[in-house]
Short mmCIF file of C-alpha atoms and ligand atoms in Angstrom, two decimals:
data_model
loop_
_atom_site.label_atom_id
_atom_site.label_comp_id
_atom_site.label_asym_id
_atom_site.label_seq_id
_atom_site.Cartn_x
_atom_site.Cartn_y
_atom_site.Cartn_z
CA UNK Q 1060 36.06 21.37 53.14
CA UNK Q 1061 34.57 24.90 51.89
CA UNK Q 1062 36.15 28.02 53.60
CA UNK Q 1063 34.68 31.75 54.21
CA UNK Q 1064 35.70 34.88 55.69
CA UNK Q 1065 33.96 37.15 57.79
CA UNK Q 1066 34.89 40.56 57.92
CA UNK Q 1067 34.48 42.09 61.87
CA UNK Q 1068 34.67 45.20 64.06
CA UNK Q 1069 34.56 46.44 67.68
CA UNK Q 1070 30.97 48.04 67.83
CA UNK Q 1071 31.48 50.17 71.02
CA UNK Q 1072 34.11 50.20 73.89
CA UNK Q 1073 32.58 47.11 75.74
CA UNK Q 1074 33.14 45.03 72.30
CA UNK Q 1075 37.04 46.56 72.62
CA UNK Q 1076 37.30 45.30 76.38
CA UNK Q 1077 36.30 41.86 75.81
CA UNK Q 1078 38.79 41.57 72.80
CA UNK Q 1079 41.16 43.53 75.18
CA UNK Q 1080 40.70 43.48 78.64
CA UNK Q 1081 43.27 46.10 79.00
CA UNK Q 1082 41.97 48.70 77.21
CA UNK Q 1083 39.22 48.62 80.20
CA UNK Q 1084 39.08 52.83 81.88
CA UNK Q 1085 41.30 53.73 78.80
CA UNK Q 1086 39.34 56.84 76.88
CA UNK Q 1087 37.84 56.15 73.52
CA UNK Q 1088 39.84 58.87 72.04
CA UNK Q 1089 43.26 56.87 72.92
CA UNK Q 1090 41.66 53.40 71.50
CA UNK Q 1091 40.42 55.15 68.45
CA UNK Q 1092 44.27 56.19 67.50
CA UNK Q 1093 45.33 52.67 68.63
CA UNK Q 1094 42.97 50.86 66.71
CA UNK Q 1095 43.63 53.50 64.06
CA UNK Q 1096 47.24 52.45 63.48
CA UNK Q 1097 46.42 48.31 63.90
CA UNK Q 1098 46.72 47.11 60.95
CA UNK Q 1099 43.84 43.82 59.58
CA UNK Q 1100 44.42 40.50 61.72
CA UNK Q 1101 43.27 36.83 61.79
CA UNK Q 1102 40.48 37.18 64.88
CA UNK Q 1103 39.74 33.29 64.97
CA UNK Q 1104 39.00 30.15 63.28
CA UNK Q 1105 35.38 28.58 63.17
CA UNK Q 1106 34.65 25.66 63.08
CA UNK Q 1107 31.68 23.13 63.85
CA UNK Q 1108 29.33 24.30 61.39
CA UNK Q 1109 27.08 21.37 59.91
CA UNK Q 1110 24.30 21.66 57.84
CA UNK Q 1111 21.20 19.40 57.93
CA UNK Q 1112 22.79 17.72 54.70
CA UNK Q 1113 25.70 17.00 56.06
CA UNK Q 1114 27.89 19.06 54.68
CA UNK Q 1115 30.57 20.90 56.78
CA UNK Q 1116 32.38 24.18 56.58
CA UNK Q 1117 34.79 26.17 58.55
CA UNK Q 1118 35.88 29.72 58.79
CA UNK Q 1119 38.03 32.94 59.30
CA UNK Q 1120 36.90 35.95 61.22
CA UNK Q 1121 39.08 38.49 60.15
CA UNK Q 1122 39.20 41.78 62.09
CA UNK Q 1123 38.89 45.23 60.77
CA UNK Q 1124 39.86 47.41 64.22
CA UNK Q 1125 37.93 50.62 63.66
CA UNK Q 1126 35.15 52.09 65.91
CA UNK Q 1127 31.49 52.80 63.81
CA UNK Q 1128 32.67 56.62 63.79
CA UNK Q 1129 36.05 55.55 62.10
CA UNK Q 1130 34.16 54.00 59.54
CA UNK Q 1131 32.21 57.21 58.47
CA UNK Q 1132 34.81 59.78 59.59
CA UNK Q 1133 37.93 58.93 58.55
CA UNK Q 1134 39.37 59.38 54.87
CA UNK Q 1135 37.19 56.79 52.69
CA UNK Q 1136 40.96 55.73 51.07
CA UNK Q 1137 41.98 54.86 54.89
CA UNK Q 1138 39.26 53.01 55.78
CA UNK Q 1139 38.51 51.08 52.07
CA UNK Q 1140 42.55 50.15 52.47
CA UNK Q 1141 41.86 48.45 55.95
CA UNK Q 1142 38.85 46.17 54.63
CA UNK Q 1143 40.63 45.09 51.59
CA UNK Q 1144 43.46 43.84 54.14
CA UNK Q 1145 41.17 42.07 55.83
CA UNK Q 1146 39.37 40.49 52.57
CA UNK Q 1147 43.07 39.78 51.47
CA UNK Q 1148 43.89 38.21 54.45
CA UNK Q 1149 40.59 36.25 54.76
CA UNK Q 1150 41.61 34.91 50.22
CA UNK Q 1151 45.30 33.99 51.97
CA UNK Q 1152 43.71 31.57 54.44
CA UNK Q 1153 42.01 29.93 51.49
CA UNK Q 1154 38.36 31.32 51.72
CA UNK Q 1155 36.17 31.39 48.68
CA UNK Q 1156 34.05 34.03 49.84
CA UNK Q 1157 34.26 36.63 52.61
CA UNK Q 1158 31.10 38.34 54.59
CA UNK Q 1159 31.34 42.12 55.40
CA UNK Q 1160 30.51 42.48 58.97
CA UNK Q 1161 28.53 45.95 60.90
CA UNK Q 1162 30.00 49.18 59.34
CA UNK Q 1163 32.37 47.15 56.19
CA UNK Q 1164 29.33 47.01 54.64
CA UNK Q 1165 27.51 50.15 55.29
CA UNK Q 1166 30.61 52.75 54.47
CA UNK Q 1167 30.98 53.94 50.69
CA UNK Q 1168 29.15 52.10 47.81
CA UNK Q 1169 27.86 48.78 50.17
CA UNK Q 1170 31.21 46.79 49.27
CA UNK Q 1171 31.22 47.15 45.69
CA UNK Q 1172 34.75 48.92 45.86
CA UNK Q 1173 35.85 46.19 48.13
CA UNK Q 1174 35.09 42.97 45.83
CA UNK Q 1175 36.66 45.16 43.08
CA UNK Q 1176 39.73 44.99 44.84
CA UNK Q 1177 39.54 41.20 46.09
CA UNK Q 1178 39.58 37.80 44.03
CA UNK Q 1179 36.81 36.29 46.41
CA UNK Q 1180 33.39 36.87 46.29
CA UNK Q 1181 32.00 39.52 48.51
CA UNK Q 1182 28.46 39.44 50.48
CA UNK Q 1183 27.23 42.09 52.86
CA UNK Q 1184 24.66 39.72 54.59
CA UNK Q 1185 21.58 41.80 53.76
CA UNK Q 1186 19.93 39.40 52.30
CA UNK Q 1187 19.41 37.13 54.99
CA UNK Q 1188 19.26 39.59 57.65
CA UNK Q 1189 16.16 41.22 55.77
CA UNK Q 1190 14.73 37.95 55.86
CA UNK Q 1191 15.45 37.45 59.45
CA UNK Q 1192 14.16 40.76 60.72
CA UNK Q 1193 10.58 40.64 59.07
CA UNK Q 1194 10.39 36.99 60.31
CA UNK Q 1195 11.13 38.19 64.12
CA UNK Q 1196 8.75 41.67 63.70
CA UNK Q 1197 6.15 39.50 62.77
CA UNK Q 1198 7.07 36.90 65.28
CA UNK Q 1199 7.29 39.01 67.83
CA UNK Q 1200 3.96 40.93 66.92
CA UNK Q 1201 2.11 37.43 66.72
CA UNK Q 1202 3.45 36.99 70.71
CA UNK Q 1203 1.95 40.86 71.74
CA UNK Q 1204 -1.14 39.95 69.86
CA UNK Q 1205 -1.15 42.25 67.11
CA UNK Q 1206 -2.54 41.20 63.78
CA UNK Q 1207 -0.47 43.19 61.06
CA UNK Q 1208 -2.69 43.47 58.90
CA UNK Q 1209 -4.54 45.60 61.10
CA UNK Q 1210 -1.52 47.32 62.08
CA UNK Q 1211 0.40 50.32 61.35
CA UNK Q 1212 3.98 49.89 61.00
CA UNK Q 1213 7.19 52.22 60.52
CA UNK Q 1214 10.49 51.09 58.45
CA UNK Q 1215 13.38 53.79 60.23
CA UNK Q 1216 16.54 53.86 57.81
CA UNK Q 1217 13.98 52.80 55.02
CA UNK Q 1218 16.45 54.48 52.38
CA UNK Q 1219 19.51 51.81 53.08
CA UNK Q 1220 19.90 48.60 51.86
CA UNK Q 1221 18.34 46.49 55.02
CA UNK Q 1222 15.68 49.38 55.87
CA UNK Q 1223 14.16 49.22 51.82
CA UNK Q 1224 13.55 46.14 51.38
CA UNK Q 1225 12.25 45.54 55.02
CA UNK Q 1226 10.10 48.37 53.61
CA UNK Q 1227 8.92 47.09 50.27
CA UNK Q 1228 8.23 43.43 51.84
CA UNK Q 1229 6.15 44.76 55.21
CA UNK Q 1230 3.79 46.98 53.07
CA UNK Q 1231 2.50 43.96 51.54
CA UNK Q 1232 1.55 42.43 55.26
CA UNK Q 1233 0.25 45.47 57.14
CA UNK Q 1234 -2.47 48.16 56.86
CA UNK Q 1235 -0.33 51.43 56.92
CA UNK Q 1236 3.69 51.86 56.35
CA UNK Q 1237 5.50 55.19 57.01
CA UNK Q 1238 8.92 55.07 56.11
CA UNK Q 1239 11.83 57.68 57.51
CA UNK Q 1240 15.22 58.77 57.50
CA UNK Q 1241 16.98 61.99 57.24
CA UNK Q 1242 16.97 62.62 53.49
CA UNK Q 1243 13.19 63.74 52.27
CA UNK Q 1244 13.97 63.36 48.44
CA UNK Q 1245 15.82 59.46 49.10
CA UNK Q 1246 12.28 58.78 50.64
CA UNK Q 1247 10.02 59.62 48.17
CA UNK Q 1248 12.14 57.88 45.89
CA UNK Q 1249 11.64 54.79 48.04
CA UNK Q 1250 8.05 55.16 48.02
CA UNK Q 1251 7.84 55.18 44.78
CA UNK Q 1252 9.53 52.16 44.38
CA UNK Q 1253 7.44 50.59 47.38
CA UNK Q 1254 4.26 51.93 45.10
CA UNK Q 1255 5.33 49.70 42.11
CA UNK Q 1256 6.40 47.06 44.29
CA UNK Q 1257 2.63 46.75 46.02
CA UNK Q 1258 0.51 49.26 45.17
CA UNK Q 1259 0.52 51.06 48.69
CA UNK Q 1260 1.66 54.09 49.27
CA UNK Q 1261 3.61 54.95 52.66
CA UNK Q 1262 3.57 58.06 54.78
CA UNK Q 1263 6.88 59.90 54.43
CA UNK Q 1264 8.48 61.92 57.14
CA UNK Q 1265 11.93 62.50 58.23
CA UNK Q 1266 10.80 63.58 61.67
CA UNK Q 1267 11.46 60.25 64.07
CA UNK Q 1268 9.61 60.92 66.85
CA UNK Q 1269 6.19 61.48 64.67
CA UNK Q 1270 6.74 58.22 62.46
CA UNK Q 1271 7.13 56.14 66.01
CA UNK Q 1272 4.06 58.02 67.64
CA UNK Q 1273 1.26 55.76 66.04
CA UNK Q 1274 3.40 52.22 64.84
CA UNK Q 1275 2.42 49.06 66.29
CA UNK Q 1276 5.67 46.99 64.65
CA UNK Q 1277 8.92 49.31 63.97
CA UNK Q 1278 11.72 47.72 62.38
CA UNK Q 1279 14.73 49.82 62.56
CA UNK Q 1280 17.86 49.83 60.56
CA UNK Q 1281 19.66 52.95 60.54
CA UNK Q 1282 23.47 53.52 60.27
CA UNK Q 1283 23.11 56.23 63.05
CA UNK Q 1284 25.75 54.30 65.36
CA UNK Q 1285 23.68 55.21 68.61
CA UNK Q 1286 20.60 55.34 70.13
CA UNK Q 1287 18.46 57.75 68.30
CA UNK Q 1288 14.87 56.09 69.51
CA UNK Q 1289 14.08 57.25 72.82
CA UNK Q 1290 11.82 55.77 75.33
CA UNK Q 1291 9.69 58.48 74.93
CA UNK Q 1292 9.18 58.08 70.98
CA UNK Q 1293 6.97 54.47 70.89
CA UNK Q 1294 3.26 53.15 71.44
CA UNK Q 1295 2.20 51.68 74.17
CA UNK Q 1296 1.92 47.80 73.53
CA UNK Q 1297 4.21 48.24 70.35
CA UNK Q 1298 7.08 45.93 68.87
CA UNK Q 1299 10.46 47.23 67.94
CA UNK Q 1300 13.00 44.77 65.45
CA UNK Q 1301 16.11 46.75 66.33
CA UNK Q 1302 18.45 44.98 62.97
CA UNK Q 1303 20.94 48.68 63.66
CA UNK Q 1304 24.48 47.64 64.84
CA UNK Q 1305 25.00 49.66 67.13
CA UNK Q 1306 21.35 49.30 67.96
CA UNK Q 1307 19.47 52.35 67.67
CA UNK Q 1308 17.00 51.66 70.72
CA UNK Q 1309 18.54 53.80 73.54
CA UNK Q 1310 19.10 51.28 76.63
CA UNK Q 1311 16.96 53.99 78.85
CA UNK Q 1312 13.93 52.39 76.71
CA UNK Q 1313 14.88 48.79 78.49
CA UNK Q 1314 14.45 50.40 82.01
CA UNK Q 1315 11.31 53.04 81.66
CA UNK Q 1316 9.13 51.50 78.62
CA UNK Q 1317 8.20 47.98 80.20
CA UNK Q 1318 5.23 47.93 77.99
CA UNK Q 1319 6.96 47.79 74.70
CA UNK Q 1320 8.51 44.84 73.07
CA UNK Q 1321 12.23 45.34 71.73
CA UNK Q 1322 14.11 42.57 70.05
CA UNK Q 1323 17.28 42.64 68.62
CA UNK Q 1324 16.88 41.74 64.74
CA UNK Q 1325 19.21 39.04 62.97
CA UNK Q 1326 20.10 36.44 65.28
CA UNK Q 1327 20.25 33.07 64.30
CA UNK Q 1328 21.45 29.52 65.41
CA UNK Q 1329 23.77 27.73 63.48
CA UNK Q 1330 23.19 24.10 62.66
CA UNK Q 1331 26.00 21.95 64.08
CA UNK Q 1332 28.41 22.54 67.10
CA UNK Q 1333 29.67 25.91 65.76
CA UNK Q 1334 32.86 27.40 67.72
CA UNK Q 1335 33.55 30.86 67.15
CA UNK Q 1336 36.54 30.54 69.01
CA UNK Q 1337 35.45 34.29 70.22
CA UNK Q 1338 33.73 36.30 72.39
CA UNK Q 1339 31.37 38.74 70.15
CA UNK Q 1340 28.79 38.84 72.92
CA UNK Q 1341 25.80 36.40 71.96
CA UNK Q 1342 25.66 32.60 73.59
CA UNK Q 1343 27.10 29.52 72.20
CA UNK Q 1344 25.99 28.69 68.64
CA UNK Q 1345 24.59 32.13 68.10
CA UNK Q 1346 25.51 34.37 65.04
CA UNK Q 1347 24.31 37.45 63.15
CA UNK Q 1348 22.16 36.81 59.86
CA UNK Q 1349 24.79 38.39 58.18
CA UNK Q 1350 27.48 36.26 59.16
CA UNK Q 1351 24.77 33.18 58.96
CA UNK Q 1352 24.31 34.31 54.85
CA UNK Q 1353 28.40 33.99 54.44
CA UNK Q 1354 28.08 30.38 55.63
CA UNK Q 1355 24.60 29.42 54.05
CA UNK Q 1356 26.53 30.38 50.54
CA UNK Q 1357 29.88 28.66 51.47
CA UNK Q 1358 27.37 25.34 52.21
CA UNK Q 1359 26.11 26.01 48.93
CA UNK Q 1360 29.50 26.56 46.77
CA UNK Q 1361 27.64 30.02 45.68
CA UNK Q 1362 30.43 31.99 45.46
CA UNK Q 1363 29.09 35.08 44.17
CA UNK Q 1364 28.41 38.78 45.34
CA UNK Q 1365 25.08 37.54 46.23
CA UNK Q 1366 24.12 40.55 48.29
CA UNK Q 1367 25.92 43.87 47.10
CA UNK Q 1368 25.96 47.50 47.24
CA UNK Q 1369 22.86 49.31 48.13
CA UNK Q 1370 20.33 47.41 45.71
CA UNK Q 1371 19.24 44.10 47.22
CA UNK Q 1372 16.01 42.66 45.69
CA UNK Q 1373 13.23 41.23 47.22
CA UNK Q 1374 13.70 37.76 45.28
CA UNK Q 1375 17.52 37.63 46.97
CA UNK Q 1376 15.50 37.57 50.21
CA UNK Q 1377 12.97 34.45 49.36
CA UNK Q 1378 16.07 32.59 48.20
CA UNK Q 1379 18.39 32.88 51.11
CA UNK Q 1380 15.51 32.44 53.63
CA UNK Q 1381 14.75 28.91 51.51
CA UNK Q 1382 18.44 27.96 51.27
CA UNK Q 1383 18.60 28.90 55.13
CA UNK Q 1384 16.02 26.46 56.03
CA UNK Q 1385 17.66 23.63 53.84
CA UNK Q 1386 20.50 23.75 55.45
CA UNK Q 1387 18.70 24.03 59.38
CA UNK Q 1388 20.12 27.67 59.97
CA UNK Q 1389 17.05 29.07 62.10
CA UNK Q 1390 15.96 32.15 64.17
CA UNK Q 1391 17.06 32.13 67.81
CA UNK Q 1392 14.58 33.35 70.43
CA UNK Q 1393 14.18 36.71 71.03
CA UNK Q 1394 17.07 38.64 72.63
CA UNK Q 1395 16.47 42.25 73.91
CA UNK Q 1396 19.68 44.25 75.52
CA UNK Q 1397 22.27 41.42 75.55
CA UNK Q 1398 19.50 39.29 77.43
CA UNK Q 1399 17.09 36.11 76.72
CA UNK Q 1400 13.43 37.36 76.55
CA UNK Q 1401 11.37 34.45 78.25
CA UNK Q 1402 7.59 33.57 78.28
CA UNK Q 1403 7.18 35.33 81.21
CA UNK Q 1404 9.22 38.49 80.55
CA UNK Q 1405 6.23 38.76 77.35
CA UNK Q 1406 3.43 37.79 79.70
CA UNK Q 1407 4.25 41.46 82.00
CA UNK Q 1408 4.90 43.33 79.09
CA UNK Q 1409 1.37 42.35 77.97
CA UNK Q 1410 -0.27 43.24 81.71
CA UNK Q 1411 1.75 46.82 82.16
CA UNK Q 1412 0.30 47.04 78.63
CA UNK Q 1413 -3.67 46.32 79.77
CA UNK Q 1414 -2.65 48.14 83.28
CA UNK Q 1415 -1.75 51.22 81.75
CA UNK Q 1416 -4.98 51.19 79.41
CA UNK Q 1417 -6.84 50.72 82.50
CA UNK Q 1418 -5.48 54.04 84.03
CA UNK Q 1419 -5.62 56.38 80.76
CA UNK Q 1420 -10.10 55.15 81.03
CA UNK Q 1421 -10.01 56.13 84.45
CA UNK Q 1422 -8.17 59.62 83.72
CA UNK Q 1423 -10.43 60.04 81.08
CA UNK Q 1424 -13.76 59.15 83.02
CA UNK Q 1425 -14.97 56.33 81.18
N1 NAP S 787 22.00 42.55 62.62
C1 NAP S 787 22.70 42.21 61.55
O1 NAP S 787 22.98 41.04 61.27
C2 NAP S 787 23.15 43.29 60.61
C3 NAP S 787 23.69 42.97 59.36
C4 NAP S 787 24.07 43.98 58.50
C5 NAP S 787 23.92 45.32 58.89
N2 NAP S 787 23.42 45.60 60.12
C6 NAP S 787 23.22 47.00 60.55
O2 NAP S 787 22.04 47.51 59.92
C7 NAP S 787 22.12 48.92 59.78
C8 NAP S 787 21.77 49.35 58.36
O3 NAP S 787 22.67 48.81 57.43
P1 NAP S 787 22.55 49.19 55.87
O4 NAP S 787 23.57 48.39 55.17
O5 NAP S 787 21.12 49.09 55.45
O6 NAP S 787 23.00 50.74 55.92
P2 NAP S 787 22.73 51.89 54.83
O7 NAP S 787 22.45 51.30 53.50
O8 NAP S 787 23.86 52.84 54.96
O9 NAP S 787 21.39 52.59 55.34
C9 NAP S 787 21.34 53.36 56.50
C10 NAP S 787 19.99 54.05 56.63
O10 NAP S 787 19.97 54.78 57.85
C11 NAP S 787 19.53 56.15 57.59
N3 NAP S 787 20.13 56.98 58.64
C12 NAP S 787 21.44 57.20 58.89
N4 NAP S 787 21.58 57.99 59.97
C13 NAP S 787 20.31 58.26 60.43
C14 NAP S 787 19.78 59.02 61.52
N5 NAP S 787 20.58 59.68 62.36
N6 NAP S 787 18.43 59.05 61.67
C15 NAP S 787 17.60 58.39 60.84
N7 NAP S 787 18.05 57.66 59.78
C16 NAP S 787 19.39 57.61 59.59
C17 NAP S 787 20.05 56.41 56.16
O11 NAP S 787 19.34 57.44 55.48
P3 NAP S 787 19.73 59.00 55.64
O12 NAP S 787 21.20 59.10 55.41
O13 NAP S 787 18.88 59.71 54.62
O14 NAP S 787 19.33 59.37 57.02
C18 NAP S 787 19.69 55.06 55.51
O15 NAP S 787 18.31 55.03 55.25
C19 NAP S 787 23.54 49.31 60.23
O16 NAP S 787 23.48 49.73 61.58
C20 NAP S 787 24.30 47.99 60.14
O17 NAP S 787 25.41 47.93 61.01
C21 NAP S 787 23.01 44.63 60.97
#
């Protein structure tokens, strides 16, 4: 049997009380030092993943304890050392190839210094969980009704590895892009490249608020670790793909905007009885796309850096969505704030939608 590792983190302090209930009421600046000083460790051992051919593979997650902020504040030697450890530890339990979980992937060069320093191959997951966000935005805009390409659409974090390509792929489906994130000159770079890629141009701004104002499907993959969007920021009637880990929907948007749509991008069921033999906060047989691209290439003995540093191309993204559905990986139903979106939950979003239309003609007089 065919072994991989998986590379993980705590993503906030309610990740680092279910790992440890007894850091519950401690202060994060106490955990951070903690978790500073814990060195890489075997989290659990997965097994019960079958594909639809039969084939069956099991797993390492191997934890990484930093908080996002360690990730981007702490010396880059400290924090590169730490992921190696785990990669290391993930080659000693015999995997072949070893997936970089949340922030691993998103500090530095995109894991390219990483594989230097392992014998395994070394995949960030991008690949897949490109694939899996566009396929739930345009799910998800199919269930509010909106046709995309009528629509206008917004890529946040469209400079990064995950927000590009989401970028490149969705200006070929809907009327108007506009692309943002914080750096003005990595944007018109990427617009460029989106230009060549389908001959549409996108609207470039690095304000947030203005690119949400008018988009009817937002996919959003920043590295902001927190909630930048507020409730205030999106369309009435709109759809949100939050792929960000830590999401970068603020939770207020759950409780005031009950006429938007917000799903968390990148989940995916796993074919076969899969037991994480963990809590990372999604139901039984549940995992990121990320994680799901680790196991899709262990099933297919690919080990390679299939998706790597900040350059992932669109034809990576056709190939791992194929090899996903060979092997019966598939996307789970929507999920918004740590909770099942049902039928019904859609069906009111949809009538505080038409009710608040109803009142903006009356205000209006018409
Ligand atoms: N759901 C999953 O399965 C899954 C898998 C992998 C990764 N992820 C998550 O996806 C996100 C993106 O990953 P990545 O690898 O694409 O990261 P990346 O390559 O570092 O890209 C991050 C993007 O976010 C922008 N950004 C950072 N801070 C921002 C802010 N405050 N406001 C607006 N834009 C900001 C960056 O541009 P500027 O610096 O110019 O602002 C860049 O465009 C991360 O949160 C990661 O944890 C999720």
């Amino acid at each position: 049997m065919q072994t991989f590792g998986f590379i993980t983190h705590a993503l906030d302090m309610n990740d680092v009380v279910r790992y440890e209930p007894r850091s519950a009421g401690k202060r994060i600046e106490l955990v951070s030092k903690i978790l500073e000083w814990m060195p890489a460790y075997k989290q659990s051992h997965i097994t019960g993943i079958r594909s639809k051919t039969g084939e069956e593979i099991d797993g390492y997650f191997c934890a990484c304890p930093f908080l996002p902020h360690q990730f981007t504040e702490l010396p880059r030697e400290q924090v590169y050392k730490k992921i190696i450890d785990a990669g290391k530890l993930a080659e000693s339990l015999g995997a072949k190839i070893v997936g970089l979980g949340g922030f691993t992937s998103v500090v530095g060069d995109a894991g390219e210094t990483i594989s230097e320093n392992l014998n395994i191959a070394v995949t960030s997951g991008n690949s897949y969980t490109i694939a899996t966000a566009l396929e739930g935005a345009l799910e998800a805009a199919k269930t509010m009704d909106i046709h995309p390409e009528e629509s206008s659409a917004t890529v946040v974090g469209a400079t990064g590895s995950i927000g590009r390509v989401c970028a490149q792929i969705l200006s070929q489906k809907v009327d108007s892009l506009t692309i943002t994130a914080r750096s003005l000159s990595r944007l018109k770079n990427v617009a460029e490249m989106i230009y060549q890629f389908s001959g549409k141009r996108p609207n470039v701004t690095t304000d947030l608020h203005a690119s949400l104002q008018g988009a009817d499907i937002v996919i959003t993959a920043s590295s902001a670790g927190r909630g930048i969007i507020q409730p205030h920021f999106l369309k009435s009637g709109c759809v949100v793909c939050d792929v960000a880990l830590p999401h970068d929907c603020s939770r207020e948007i759950a409780e005031i905007r009950r006429d938007v749509l917000v799903i968390e991008g990148g989940l995916v069921e796993v074919p076969g009885k899969v037991d994480f033999r963990t809590n990372f906060g999604y139901p039984p047989g549940i995992s990121l796309a990320c994680m799901a691209e680790t196991m899709i290439l262990t099933l297919e003995k690919r080990f390679e850096h299939f998706s790597l540093g900040r350059r992932i191309e669109p034809e990576k993204v056709i190939e791992i969505q194929f090899l996903a559905q060979k092997h019966g990986f598939k996307l789970a139903g929507f999920r918004s704030f740590n909770t099942q979106i049902t039928k019904e939950d859609i069906y009111k979003i949809k009538e505080n939608v038409r009710a608040l239309k109803k009142k903006q003609k009356i205000s209006i007089g018409l």
